[in-house]
Coordinates of C-alpha atoms in Angstrom, one line a residue:
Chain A
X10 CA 85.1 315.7 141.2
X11 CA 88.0 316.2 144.0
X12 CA 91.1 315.5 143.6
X13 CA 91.4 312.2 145.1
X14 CA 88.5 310.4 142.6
X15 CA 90.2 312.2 139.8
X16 CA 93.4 310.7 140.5
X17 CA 91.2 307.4 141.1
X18 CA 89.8 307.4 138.0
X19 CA 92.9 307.9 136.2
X20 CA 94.6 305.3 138.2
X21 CA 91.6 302.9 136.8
X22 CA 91.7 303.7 133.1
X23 CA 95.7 303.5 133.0
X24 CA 95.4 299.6 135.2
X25 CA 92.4 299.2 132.6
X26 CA 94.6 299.8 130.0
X27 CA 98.1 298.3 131.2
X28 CA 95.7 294.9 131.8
X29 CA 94.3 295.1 128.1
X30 CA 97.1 295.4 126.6
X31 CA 98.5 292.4 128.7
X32 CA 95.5 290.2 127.8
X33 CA 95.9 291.0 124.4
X34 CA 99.9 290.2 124.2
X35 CA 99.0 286.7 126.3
X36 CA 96.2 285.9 123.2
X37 CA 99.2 286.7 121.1
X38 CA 101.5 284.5 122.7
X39 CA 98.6 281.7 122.9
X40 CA 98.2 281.7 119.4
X41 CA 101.7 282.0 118.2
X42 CA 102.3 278.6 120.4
X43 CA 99.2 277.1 119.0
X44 CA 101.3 277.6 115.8
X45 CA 97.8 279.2 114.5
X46 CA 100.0 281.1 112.3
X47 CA 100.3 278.3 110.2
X48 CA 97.0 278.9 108.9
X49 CA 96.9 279.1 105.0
X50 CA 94.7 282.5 105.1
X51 CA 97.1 283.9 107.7
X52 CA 100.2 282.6 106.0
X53 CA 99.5 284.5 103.3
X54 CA 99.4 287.5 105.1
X55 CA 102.3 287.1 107.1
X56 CA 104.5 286.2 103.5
X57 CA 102.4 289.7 102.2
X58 CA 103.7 291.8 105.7
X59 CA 107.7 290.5 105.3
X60 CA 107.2 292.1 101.9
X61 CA 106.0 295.2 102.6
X62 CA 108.0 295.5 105.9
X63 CA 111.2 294.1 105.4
X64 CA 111.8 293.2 101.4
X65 CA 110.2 296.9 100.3
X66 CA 112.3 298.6 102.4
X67 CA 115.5 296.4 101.7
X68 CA 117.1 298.4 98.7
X69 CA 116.7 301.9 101.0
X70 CA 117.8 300.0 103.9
X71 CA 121.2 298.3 102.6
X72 CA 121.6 302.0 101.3
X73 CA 121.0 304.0 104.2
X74 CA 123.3 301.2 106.0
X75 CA 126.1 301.9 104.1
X76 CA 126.1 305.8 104.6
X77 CA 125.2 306.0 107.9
X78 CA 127.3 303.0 108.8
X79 CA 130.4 304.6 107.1
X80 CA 129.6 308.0 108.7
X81 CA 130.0 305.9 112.3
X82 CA 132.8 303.9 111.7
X83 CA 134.1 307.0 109.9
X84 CA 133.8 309.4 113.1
X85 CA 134.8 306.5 115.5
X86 CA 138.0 306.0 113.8
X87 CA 139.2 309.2 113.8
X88 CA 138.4 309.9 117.3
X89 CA 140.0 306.6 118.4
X90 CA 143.2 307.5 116.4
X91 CA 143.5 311.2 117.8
X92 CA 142.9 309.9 121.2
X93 CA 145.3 307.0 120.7
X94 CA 142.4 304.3 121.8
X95 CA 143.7 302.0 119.2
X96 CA 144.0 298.6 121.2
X97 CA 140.2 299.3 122.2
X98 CA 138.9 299.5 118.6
X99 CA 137.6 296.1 118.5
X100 CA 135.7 296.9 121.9
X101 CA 134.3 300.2 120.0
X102 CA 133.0 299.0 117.0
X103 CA 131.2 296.0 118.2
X104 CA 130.4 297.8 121.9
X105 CA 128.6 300.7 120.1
X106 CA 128.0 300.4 116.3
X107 CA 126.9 297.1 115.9
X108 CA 125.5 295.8 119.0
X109 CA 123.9 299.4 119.7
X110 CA 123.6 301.4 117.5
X111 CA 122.7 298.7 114.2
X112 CA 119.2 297.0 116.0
X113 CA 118.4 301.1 117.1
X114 CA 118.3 302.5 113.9
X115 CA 116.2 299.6 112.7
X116 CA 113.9 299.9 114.9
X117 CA 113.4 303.4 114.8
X118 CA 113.2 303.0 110.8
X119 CA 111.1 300.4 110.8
X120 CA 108.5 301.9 113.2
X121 CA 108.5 305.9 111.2
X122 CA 107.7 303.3 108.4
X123 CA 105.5 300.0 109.3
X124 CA 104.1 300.5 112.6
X125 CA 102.5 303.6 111.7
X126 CA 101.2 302.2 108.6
X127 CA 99.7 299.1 110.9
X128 CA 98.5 301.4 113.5
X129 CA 96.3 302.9 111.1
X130 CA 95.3 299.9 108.6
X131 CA 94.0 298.6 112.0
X132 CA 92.5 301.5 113.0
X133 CA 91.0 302.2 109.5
X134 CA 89.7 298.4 109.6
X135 CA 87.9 298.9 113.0
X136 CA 86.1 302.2 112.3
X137 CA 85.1 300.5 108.8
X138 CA 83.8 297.2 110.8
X139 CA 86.7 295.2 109.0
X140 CA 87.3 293.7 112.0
X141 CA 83.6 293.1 112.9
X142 CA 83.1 291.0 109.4
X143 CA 85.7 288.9 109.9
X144 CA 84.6 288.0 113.7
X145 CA 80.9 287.5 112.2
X146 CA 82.7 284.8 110.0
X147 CA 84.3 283.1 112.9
X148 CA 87.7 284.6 111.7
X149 CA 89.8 285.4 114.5
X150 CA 91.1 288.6 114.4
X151 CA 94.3 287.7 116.3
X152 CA 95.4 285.1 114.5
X153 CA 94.4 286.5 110.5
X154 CA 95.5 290.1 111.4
X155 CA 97.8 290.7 114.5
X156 CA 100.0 287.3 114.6
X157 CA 101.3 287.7 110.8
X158 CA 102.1 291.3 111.2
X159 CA 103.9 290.6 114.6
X160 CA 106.2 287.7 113.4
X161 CA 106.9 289.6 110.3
X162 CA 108.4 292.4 112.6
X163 CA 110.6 290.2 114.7
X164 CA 112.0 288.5 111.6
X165 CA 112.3 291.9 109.7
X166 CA 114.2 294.0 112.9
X167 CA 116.3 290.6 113.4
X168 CA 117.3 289.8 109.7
X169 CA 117.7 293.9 109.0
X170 CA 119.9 294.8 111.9
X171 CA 122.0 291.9 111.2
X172 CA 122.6 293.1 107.4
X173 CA 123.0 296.6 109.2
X174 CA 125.8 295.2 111.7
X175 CA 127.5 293.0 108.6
X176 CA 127.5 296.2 106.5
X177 CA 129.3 298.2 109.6
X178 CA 131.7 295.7 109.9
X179 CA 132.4 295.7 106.2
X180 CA 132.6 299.6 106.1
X181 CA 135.0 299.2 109.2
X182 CA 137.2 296.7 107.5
X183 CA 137.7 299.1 104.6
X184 CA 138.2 302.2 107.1
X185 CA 141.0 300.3 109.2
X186 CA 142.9 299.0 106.2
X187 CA 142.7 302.4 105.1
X188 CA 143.6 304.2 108.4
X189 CA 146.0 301.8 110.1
X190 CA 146.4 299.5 107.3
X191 CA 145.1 296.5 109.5
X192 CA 144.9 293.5 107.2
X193 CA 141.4 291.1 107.5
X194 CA 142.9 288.4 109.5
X195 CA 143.8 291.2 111.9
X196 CA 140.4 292.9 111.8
X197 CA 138.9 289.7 112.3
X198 CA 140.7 288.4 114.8
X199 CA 140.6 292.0 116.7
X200 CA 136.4 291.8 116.4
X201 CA 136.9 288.4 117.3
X202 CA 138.2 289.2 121.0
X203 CA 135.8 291.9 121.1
X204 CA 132.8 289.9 121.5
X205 CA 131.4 287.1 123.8
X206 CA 128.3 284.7 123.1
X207 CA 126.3 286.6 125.6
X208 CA 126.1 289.6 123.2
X209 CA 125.6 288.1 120.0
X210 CA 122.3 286.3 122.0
X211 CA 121.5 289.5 124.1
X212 CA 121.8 291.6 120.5
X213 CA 118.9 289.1 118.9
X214 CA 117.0 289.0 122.1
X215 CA 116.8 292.8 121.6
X216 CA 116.1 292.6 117.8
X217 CA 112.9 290.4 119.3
X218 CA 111.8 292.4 121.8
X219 CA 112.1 295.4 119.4
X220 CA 110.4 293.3 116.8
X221 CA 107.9 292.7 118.8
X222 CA 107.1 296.1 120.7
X223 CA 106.8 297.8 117.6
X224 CA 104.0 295.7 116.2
X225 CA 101.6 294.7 119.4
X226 CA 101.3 298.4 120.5
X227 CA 100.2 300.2 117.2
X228 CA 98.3 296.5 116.5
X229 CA 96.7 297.1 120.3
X230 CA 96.3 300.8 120.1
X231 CA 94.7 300.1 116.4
X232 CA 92.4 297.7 118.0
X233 CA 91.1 299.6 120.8
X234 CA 89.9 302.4 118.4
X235 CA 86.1 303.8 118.7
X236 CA 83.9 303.3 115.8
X237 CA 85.1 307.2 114.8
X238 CA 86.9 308.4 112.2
X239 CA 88.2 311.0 114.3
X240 CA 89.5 308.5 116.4
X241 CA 91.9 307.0 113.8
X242 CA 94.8 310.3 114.5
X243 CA 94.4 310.0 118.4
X244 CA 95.0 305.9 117.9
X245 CA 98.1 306.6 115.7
X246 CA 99.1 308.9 117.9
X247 CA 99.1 306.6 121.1
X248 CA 100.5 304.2 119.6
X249 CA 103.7 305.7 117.9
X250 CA 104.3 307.3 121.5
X251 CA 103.9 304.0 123.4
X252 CA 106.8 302.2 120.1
X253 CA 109.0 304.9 121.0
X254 CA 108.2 304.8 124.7
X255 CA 109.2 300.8 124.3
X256 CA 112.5 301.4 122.4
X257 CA 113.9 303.5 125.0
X258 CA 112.5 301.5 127.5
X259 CA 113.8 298.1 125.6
X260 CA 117.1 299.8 124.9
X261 CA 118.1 300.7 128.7
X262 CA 117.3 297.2 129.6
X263 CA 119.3 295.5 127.3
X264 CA 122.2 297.9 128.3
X265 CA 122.0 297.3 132.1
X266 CA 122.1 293.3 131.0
X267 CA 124.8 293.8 128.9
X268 CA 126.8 295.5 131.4
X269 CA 125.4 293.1 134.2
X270 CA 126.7 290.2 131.8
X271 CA 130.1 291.5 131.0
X272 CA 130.6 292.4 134.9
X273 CA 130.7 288.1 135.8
Chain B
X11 CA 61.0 296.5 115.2
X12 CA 63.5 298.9 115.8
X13 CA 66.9 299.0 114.5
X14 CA 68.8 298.4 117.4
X15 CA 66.2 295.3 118.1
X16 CA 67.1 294.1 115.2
X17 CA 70.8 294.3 115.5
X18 CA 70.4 292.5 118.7
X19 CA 68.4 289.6 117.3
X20 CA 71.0 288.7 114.5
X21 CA 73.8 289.2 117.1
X22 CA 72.3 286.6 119.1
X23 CA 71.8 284.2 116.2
X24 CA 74.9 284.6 114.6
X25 CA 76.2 283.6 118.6
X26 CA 73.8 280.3 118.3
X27 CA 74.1 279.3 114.6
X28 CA 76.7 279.2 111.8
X29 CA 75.2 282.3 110.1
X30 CA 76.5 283.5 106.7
X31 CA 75.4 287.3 106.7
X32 CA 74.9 289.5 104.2
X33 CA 74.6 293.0 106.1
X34 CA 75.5 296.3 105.6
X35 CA 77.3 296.2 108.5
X36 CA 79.4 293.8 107.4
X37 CA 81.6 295.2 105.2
X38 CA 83.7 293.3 102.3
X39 CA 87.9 294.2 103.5
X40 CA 89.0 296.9 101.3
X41 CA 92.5 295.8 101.3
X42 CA 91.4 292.4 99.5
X43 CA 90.1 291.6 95.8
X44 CA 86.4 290.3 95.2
X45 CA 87.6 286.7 95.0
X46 CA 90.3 287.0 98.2
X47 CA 87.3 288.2 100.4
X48 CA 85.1 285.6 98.9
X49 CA 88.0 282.9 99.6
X50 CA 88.9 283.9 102.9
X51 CA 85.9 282.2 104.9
X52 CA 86.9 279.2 103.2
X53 CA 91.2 279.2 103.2
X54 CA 90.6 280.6 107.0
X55 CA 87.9 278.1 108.4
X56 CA 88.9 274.9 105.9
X57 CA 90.8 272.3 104.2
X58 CA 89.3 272.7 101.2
X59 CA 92.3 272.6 98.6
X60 CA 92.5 276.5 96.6
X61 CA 92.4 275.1 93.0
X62 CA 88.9 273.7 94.3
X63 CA 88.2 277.0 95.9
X64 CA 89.1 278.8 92.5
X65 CA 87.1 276.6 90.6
X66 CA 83.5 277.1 92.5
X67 CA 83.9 280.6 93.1
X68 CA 85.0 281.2 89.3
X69 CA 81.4 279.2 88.4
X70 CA 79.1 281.2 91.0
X71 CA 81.3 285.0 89.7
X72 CA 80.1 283.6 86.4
X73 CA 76.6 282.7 87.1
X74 CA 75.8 286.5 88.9
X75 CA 77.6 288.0 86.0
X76 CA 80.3 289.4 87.5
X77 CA 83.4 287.3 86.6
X78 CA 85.2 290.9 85.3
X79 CA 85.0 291.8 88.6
X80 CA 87.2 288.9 90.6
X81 CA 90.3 290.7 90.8
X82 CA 88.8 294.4 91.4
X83 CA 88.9 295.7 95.0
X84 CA 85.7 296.5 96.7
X85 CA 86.1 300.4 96.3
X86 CA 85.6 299.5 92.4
X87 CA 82.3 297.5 93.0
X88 CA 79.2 299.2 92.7
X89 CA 76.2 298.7 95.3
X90 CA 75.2 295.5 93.2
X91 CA 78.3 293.9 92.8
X92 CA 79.1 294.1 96.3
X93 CA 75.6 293.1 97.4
X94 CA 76.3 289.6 95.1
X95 CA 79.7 289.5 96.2
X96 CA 78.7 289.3 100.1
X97 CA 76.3 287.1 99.3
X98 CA 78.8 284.6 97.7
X99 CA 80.8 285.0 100.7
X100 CA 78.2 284.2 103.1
X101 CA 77.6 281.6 101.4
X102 CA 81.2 279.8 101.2
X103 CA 80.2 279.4 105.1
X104 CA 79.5 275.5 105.1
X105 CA 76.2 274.3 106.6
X106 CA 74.7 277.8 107.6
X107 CA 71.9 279.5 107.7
X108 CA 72.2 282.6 105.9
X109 CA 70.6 286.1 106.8
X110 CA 70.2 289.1 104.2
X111 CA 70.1 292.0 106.9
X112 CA 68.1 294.7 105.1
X113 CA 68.5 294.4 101.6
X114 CA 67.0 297.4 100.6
X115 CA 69.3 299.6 102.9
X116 CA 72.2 297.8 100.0
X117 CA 70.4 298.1 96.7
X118 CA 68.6 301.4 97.7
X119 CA 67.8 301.3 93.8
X120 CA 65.7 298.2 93.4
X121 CA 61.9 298.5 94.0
X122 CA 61.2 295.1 95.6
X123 CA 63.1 291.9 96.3
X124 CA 62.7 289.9 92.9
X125 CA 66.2 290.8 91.9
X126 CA 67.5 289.4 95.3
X127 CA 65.3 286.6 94.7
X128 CA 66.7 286.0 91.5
X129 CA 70.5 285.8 92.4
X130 CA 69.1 283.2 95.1
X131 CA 67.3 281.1 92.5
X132 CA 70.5 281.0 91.0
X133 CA 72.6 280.1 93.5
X134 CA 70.4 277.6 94.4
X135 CA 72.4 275.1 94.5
X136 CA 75.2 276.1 97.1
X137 CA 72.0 278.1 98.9
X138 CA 71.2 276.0 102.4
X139 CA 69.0 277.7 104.5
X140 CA 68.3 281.6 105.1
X141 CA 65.8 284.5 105.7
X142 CA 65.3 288.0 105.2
X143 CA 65.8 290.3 108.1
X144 CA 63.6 294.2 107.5
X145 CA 61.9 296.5 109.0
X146 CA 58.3 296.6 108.6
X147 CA 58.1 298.9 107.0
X148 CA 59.3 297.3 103.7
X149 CA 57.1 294.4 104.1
X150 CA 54.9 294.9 100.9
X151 CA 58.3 294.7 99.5
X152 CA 59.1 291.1 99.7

């Protein structure tokens, strides 16, 4: 094989795969405006997936929210108050920590955790011929497996990095009374001027598309997987590349519209 | 008639007909109990309200003898229980035709198909249509 058919044939199997994975996010969508989700049977698993994803996870999380959110406010403030940045504090806080750096470390917590775990329950059903049994009983794998899991990550990365952002806020309340003793009218008013409409809809948008990224990958990659067993690693491992692959990729987009937005 | 001739000729009636099938290549989902997999075909395809649901898959565990096993996963099940279980969930398929796909390849320990037969008898009155689907081979079996 020369170089130019081997090029060819790569350039086939990444459109072949680029156009699966579009087909499957369209059936997706189709379903999720046929409201197919309201299904009893598929109900019941997407009540099951905002348990394991979002309400499991919730004690850890408000935890983990609170350290690293204090260590961030923590840092900022200090550096803000030896560079003398006070009068941009507002700006920093809600610029960085909350609108940033809160839906990131969601993400990124919620895929080590749940998209993993989905990549390879899917996997694990197709190489078992879970998937198979249900499509021999006119179950549609779509809407009983993939639609549940992939609402219950856009409301767990949107309701999660919103506790995230309150718990930052909180943290930075205590910090600047403690730091510059700003009062809470002041703080308020001060996070108040910091932020516009546009960002608080641009931050959910993000939580979405975050939401959604990390669930219909692994869910696709899971899909895709040969009837092997040895097949299961190289489907995880695809798919955990392509979540993180979409964070950074849903991360720089929603920076250059931010910036775009806050340049009218 | 080979395997994969075999495979074929379900695949394309299960494409034609409403077929309930009982195959081992139709696994029960492991992440589900006996009476969740059983419920599925019904909460999934119907309207049929749960507490009636509950009640006639409560009567058929009972009548195969395995009411213990309703909230056990199939990893717990031996080869019969599963067999019976598949069989109930074909069944919850309304106005089908059910196929066993090789019995004998899921109770390896039986000697013939009376015992298959049997769990039919008894079921007879949710059973619609069906047949058997085997090699050959096992014909003085049936």
């Amino acid at each position: 094989m020369n170089f130019v058919e081997r090029t060819g044939s790569k350039a086939i199997i990444a459109f072949k795969n680029v156009s699966g994975f579009c087909i499957f996010c369209l059936k997706c969508l189709r379903e999720f405006l046929q409201g197919s989700f309201f299904n009893r049977a598929a109900f019941d698993v997407l009540v099951m997936q905002i348990f394991f994803t979002a309400y499991q996870l919730f004690a850890f999380f408000a935890l983990l929210s609170v350290v690293c959110g204090s260590i961030f406010i923590g840092i900022i403030f200090h550096a803000v108050k030896s560079l003398g940045l006070v009068q941009y504090l507002g700006d920093i806080i809600m610029g960085i920590v909350v609108l940033e750096i809160s839906p990131l470390i969601t993400v990124v917590l919620l895929a080590l955790r749940s998209s993993s775990a989905i990549n390879s329950e899917i996997a694990v059903m197709k190489v078992n011929r879970e998937i198979d049994a249900l499509e021999s009983f006119k179950i549609d794998p779509v809407v009983y497996l993939f639609l549940p899991r992939i609402i219950s990550f856009i409301i767990s990365v949107t309701v999660l990095s919103s506790l995230f952002a309150i718990i930052v806020l909180f943290s930075g309340f205590l910090f600047s009374s403690a730091m510059f003793d700003m009062s809470g009218g002041m703080f308020v008013d001060m996070i108040a001027k910091s932020i516009t409409v546009f960002d608080i809809i641009l931050f959910y948008i993000k939580s979405v598309f975050f939401g959604f990224f990390i669930s219909v990958i692994p869910l696709y990659n899971g899909w895709r997987t040969e009837y092997r067993s040895t097949d299961i690693p190289v489907s995880v491992l695809h798919g955990m590349m392509g979540v993180f692959m979409s964070i950074v990729i849903v991360e720089v987009v929603s920076l250059v519209a931010r910036f775009f937005l806050n340049s009218l | 008639m080979s395997e994969r001739a075999l495979k074929d000729r379900i695949s394309a009636l299960c494409t034609e007909k409403n077929v309930g099938l009982v195959s081992p290549d139709i696994p029960l989902l492991s992440n589900l109990s006996v009476y969740d997999n059983i419920a599925l075909v019904s909460r999934y395809l119907t309207d049929e309200k749960d507490e009636q649901i509950q009640e006639v898959i409560v009567h058929q565990l009972d009548m195969l003898q395995i009411a213990d096993a309703k909230l056990k996963k199939p990893f717990q099940l031996d080869a019969e229980t599963i067999f019976k279980v598949k069989l109930l969930r074909a069944l919850r398929l309304q106005n089908s035709f059910t196929i066993i796909d090789r019995p004998f390849v899921m109770l390896n320990t039986i000697a013939d198909i009376s015992p298959v037969a049997k769990m039919i008898e008894i079921l007879a009155e949710y059973a619609g249509e069906g047949a058997f689907f085997d090699f050959e081979w096992n014909k003085s079996k049936y």
